[in-house]
Short mmCIF file of C-alpha atoms in Angstrom, two decimals:
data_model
loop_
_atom_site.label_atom_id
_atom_site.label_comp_id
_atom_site.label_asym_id
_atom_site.label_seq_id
_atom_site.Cartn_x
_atom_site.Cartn_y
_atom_site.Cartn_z
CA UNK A 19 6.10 -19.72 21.77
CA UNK A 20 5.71 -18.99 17.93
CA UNK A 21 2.28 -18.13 16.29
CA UNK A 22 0.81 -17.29 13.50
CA UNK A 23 -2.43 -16.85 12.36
CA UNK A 24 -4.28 -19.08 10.09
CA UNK A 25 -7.41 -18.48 8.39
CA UNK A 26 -8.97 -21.86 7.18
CA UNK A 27 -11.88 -20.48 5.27
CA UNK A 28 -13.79 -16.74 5.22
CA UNK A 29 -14.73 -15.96 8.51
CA UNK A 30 -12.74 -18.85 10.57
CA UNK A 31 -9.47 -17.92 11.73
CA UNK A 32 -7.02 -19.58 14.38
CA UNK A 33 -4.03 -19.21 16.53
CA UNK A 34 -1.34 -21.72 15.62
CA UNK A 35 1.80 -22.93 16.58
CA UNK A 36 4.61 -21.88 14.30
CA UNK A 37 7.85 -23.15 13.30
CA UNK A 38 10.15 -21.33 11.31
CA UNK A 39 11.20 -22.43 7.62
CA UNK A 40 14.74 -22.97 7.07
CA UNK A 41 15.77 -20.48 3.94
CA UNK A 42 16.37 -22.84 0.98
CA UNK A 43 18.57 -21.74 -1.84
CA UNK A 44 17.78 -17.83 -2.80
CA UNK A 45 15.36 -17.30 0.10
CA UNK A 46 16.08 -15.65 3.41
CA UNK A 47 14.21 -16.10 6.96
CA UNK A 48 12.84 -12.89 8.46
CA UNK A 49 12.07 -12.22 12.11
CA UNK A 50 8.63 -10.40 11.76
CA UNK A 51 8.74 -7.02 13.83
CA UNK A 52 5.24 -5.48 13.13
CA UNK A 53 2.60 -6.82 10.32
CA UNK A 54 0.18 -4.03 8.87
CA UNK A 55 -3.82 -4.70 7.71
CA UNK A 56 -5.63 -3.26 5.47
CA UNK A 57 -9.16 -3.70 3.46
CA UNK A 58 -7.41 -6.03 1.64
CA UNK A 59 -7.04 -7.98 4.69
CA UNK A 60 -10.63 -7.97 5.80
CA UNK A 61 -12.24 -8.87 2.37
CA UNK A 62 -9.73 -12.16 3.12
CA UNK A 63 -11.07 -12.52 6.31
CA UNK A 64 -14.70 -12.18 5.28
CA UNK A 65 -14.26 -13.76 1.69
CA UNK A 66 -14.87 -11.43 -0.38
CA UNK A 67 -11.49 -11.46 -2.20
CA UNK A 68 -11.95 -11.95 -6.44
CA UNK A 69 -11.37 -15.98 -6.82
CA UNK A 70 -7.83 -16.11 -7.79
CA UNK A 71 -6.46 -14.02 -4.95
CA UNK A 72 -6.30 -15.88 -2.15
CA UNK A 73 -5.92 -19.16 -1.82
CA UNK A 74 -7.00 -20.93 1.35
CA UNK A 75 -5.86 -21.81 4.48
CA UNK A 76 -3.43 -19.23 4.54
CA UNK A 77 -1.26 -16.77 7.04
CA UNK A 78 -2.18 -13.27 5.98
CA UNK A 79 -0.12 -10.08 6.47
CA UNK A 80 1.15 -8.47 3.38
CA UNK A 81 1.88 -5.31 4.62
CA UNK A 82 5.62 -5.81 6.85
CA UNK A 83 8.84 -5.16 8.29
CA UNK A 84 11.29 -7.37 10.22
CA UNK A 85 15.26 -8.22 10.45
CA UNK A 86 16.52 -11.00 8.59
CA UNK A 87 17.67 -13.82 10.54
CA UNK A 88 19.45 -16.40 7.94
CA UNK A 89 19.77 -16.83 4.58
CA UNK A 90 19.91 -19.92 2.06
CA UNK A 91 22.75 -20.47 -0.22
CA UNK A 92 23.27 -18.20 -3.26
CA UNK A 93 22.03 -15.24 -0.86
CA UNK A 94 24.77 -12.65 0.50
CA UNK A 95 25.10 -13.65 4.43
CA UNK A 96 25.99 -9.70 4.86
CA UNK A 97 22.19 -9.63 4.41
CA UNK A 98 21.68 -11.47 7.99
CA UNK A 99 20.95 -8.49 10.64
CA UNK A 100 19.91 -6.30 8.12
CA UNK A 101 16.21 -4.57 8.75
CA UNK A 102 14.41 -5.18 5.36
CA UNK A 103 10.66 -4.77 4.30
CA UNK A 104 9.60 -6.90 1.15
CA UNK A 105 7.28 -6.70 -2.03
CA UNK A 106 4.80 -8.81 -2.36
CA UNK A 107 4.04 -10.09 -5.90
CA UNK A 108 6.20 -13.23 -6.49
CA UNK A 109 6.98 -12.76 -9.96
CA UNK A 110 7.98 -15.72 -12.37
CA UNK A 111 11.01 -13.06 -13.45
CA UNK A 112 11.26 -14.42 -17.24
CA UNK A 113 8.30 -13.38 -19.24
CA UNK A 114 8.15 -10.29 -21.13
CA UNK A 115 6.08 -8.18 -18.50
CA UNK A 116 8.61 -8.92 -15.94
CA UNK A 117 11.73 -8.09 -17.62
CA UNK A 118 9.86 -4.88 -18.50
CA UNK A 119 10.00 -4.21 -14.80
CA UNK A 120 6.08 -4.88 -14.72
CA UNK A 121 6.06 -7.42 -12.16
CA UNK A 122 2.44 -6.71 -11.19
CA UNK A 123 1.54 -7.72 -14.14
CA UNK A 124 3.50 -10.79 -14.92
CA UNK A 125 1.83 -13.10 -17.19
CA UNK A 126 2.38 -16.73 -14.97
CA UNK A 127 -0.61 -15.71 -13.11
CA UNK A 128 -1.17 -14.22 -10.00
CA UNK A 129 0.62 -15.06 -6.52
CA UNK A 130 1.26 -12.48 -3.78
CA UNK A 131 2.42 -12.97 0.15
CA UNK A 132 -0.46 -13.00 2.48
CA UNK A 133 -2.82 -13.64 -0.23
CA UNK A 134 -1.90 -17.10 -1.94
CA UNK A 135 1.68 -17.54 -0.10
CA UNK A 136 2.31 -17.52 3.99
CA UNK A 137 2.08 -14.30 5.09
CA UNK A 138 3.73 -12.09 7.44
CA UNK A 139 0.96 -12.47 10.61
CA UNK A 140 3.78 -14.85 12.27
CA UNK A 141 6.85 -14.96 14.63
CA UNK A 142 9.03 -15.35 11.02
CA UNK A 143 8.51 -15.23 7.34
CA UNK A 144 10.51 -17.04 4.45
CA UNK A 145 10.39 -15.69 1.19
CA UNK A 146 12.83 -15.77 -1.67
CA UNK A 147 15.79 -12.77 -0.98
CA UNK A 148 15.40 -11.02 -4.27
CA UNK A 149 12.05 -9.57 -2.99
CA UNK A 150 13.49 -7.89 -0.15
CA UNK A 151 14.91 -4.06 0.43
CA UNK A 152 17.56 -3.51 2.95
CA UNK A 153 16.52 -0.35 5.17
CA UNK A 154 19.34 1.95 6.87
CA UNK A 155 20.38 0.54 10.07
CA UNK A 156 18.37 3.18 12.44
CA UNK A 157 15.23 2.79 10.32
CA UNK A 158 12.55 2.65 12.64
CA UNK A 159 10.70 -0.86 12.14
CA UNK A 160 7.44 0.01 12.91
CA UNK A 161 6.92 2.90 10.82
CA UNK A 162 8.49 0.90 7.78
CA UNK A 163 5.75 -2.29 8.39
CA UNK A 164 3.92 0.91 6.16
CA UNK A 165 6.00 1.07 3.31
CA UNK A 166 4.23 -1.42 1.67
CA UNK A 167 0.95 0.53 1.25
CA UNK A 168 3.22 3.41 0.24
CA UNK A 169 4.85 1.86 -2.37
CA UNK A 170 2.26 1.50 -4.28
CA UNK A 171 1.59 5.16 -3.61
CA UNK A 172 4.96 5.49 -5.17
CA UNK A 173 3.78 3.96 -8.19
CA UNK A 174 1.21 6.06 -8.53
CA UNK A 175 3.57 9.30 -8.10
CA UNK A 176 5.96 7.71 -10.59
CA UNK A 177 3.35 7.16 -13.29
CA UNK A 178 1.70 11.01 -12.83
CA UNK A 179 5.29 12.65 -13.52
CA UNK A 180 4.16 15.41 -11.49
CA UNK A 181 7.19 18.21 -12.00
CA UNK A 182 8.08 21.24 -9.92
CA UNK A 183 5.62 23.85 -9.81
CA UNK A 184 2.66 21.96 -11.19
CA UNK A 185 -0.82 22.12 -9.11
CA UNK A 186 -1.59 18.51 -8.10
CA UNK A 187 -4.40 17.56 -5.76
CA UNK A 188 -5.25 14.21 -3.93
CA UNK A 189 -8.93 12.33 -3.49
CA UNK A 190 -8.62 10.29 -0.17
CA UNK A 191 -7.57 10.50 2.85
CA UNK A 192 -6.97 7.43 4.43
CA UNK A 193 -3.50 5.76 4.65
CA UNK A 194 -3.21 5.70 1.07
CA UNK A 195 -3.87 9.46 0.79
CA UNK A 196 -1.92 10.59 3.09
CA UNK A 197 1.16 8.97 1.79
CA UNK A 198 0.15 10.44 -1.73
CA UNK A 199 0.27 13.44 -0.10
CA UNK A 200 3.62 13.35 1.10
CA UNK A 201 5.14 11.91 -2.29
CA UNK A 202 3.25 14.77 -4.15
CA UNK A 203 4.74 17.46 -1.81
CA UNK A 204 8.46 15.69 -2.56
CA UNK A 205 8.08 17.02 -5.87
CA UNK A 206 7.63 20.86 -4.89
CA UNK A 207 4.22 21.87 -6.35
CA UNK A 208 3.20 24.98 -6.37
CA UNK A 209 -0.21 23.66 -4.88
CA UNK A 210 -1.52 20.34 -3.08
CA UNK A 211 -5.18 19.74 -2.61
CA UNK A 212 -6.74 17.16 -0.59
CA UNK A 213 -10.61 16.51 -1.20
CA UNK A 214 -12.08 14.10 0.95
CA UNK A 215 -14.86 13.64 3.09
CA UNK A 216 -13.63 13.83 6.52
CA UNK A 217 -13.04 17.15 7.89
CA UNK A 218 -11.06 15.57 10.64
CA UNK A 219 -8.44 14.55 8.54
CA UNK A 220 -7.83 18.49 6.93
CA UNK A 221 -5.13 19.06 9.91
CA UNK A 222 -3.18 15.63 8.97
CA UNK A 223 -2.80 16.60 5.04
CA UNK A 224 -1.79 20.22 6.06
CA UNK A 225 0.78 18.49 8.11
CA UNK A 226 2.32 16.24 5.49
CA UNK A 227 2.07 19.00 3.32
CA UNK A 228 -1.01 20.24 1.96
CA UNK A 229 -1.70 23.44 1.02
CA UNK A 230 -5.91 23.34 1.18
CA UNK A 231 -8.20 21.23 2.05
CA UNK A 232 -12.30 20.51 0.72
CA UNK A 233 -14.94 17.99 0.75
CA UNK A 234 -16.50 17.06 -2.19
CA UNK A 235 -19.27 19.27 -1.56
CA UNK A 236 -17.33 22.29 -1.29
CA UNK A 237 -16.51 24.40 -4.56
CA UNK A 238 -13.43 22.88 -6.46
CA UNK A 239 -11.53 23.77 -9.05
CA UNK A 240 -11.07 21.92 -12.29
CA UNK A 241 -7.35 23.45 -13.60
CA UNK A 242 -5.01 20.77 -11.89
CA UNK A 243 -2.28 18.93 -13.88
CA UNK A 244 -1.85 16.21 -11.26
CA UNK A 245 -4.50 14.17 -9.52
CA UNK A 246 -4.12 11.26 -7.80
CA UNK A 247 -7.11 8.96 -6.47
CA UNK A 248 -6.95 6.89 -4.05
CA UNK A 249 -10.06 6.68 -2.51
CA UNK A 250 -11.53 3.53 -3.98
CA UNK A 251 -15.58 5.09 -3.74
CA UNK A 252 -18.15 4.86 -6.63
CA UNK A 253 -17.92 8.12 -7.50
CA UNK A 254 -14.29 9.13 -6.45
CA UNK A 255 -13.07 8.20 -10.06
CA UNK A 256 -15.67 10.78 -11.37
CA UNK A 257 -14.58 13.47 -8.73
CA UNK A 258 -10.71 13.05 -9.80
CA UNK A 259 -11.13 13.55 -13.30
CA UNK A 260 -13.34 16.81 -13.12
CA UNK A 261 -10.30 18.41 -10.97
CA UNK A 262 -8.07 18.38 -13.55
CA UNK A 263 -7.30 20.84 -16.27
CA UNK A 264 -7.61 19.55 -19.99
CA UNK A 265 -4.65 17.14 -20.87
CA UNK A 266 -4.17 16.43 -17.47
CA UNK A 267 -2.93 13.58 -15.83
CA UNK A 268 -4.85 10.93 -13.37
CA UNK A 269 -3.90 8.24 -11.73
CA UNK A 270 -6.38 5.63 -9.97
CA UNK A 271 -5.56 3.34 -7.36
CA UNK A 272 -8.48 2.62 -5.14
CA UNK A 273 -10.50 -0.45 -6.09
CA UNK A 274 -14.65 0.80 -5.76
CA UNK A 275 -16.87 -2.10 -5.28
CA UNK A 276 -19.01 -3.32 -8.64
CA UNK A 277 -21.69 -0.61 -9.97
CA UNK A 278 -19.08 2.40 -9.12
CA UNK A 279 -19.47 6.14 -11.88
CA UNK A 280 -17.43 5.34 -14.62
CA UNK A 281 -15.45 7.50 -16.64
CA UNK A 282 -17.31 9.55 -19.98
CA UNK A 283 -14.86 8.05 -22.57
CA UNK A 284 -15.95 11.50 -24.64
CA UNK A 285 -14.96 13.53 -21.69
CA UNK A 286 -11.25 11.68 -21.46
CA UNK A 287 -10.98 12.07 -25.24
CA UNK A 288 -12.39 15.43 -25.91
CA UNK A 289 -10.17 17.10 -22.39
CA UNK A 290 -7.17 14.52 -24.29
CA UNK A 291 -6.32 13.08 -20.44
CA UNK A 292 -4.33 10.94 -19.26
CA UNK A 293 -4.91 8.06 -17.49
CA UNK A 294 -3.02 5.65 -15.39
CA UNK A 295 -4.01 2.94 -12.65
CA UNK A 296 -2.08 1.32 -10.05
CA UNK A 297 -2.57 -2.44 -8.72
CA UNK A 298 0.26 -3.04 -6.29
CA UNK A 299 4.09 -2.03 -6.79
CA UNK A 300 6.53 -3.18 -9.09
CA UNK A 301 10.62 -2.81 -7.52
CA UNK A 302 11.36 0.75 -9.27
CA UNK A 303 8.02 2.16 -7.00
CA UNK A 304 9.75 -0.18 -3.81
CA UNK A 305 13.15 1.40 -4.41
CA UNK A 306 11.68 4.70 -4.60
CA UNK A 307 9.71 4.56 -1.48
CA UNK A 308 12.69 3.24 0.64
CA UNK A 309 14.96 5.98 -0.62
CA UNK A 310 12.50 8.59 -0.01
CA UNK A 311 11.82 6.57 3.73
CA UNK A 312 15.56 6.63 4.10
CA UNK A 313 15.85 10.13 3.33
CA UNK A 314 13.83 11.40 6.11
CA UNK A 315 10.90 12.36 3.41
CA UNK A 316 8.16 10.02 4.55
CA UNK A 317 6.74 9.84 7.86
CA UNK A 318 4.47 6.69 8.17
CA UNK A 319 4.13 6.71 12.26
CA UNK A 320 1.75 9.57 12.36
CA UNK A 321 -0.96 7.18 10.28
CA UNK A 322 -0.61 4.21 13.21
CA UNK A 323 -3.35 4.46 15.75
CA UNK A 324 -3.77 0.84 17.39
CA UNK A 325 -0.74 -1.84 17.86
CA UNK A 326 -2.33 -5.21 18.77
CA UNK A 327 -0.32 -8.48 19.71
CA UNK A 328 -1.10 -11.29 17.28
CA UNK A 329 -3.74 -12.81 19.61
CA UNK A 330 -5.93 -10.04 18.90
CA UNK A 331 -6.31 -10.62 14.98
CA UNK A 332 -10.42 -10.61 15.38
CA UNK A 333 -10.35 -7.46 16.77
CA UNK A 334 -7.78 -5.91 14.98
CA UNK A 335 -9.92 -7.20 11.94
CA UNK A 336 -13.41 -5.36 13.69
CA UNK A 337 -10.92 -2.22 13.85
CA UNK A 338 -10.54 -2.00 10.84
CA UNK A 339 -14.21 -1.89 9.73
CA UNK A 340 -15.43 0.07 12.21
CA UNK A 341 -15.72 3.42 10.17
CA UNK A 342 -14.30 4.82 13.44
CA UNK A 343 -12.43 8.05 12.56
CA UNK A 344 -10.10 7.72 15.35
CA UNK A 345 -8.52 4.27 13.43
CA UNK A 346 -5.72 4.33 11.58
CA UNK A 347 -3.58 2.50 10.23
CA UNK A 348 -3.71 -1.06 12.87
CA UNK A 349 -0.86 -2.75 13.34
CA UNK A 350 -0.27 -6.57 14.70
CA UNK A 351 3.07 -7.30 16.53
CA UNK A 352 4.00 -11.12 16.58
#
């Protein structure tokens, strides 16, 4: 039988039946192998989402991989069998912002899949073709349902420029850091730092490539050229920016709750920094991340701890929060 999930309202969720929406004109219908969650996921679950990102009832799962299954007019039918992983921001594609190639920040307002469209926690998902990136034929499926997450790790790696031989260094190590990580150490630096506060996770990093490894509370240096943060604390912005040398670059992605350290604007103007941010990933940072993922660079599997049929939502949701160190990345299979 097909399911999907369905949460009505924070904190009430369902199992319902599903049936799949014939592609109209431009879309394509994707058979859902394996549906990622993340925070993002929870604070929809719990309702804590900003009003104006989710819309409810909804079918979450933003985070996914699957095969296509048919396509709608207009679309090439060459794309049917593909395996394919899609953004997530559906773009108006005609204001200014978007034919920049800024689709994240498109100025018809704010819609995303799994957030204010259907999502991917379902047997199938139908979403307009254009979104989608075709994966090489022996991709493996459930390691791409992470691409997602590290695309917009490859916008972040795209925006800090980091060049050959330059000493970059990484705050967090979840999922988000890890994958920073490995796009950093793409580049060839000379050295990769990871600061974070799990000691367990120092073996991980030195396997996707870094080069040292120190908690916050350790001594660190303050000469990098590259940092990127990803670890979304109060104070990790703060703990970024003193890494770097003067006129270095950062990049932010993590999203601290309100009250977090904020930058000394004298500090950033006086040390002449740059600074970048990252909300989501616009196609160049998708197009990036499959080529990389195609080209043997990225391993995602490593990060995936728990796989979960779709009947187990709550507790894949309960996973997730559980500050356990021995979750990773969770992964639903409808």
């Amino acid at each position: 039988m097909s399911t999907a999930v369905v949460i009505a309202a924070p904190g009430e969720h369902e199992l319902v039946g599903h049936t799949p929406r014939e592609p109209a004109a431009g879309e394509a219908l994707v058979r859902v192998h394996a549906v990622g969650i993340c925070g993002s996921d929870r604070e929809v679950y719990q309702g804590n989402r900003p009003e104006g990102y989710v819309r409810y009832p909804l079918t979450p799962g933003h985070e996914w991989s699957g095969t296509v299954e048919a396509v709608g007019s207009g679309v090439p039918a060459s794309l049917v069998g593909r395996k394919v992983v899609g953004e997530g921001f559906r773009n108006c594609q005609v204001c200014d912002r978007c034919h920049a190639g800024e689709t994240t920040l498109c100025t018809a307002g704010y819609e995303e899949t799994g957030f204010t469209q259907p999502g991917a926690m379902a047997t199938t998902l139908t979403l307009p073709a254009r979104l989608l990136h075709a994966l090489p034929d022996d991709a493996d499926l459930t390691a791409a349902a992470l691409l997602e997450p590290a695309a917009c790790i490859a916008a972040a790696a795209l925006k800090a420029n980091a060049r050959p031989g330059e000493r970059v260094a990484v705050v967090g190590t979840g999922t988000l850091g890890m994958f920073a990580v490995q796009f950093l150490k793409a580049g060839s630096p000379s050295e990769l730092l990871v600061v974070g506060t799990r000691p367990d996770r120092a073996e991980l990093s030195k396997k996707f490539g870094a080069t040292d490894f120190r908690t916050r509370d350790q001594e660190l240096a303050d000469d990098f050229d590259v940092v990127i943060e990803t670890a979304g604390s109060a104070s990790a912005a703060n703990t970024a920016a003193a890494l770097l040398r003067r006129g270095g670059r950062l990049v932010l992605t993590g999203i601290p709750a309100p009250g977090a350290d904020g930058l000394d604007p004298t500090d950033l103007v006086v040390r002449q920094m740059e600074v970048h941010t990252v909300f989501g990933a616009p196609p160049d940072a998708w197009a990036h991340t499959v080529r990389v993922f195609g080209a043997g660079l990225l391993d995602p599997l490593p990060l995936v701890t728990h796989e979960l049929p779709l009947d187990e939502f709550a507790q894949a949701i309960d996973l997730v929060g559980s500050g356990d160190p021995k979750v990773g990345k969770v992964l639903l299979r409808p």
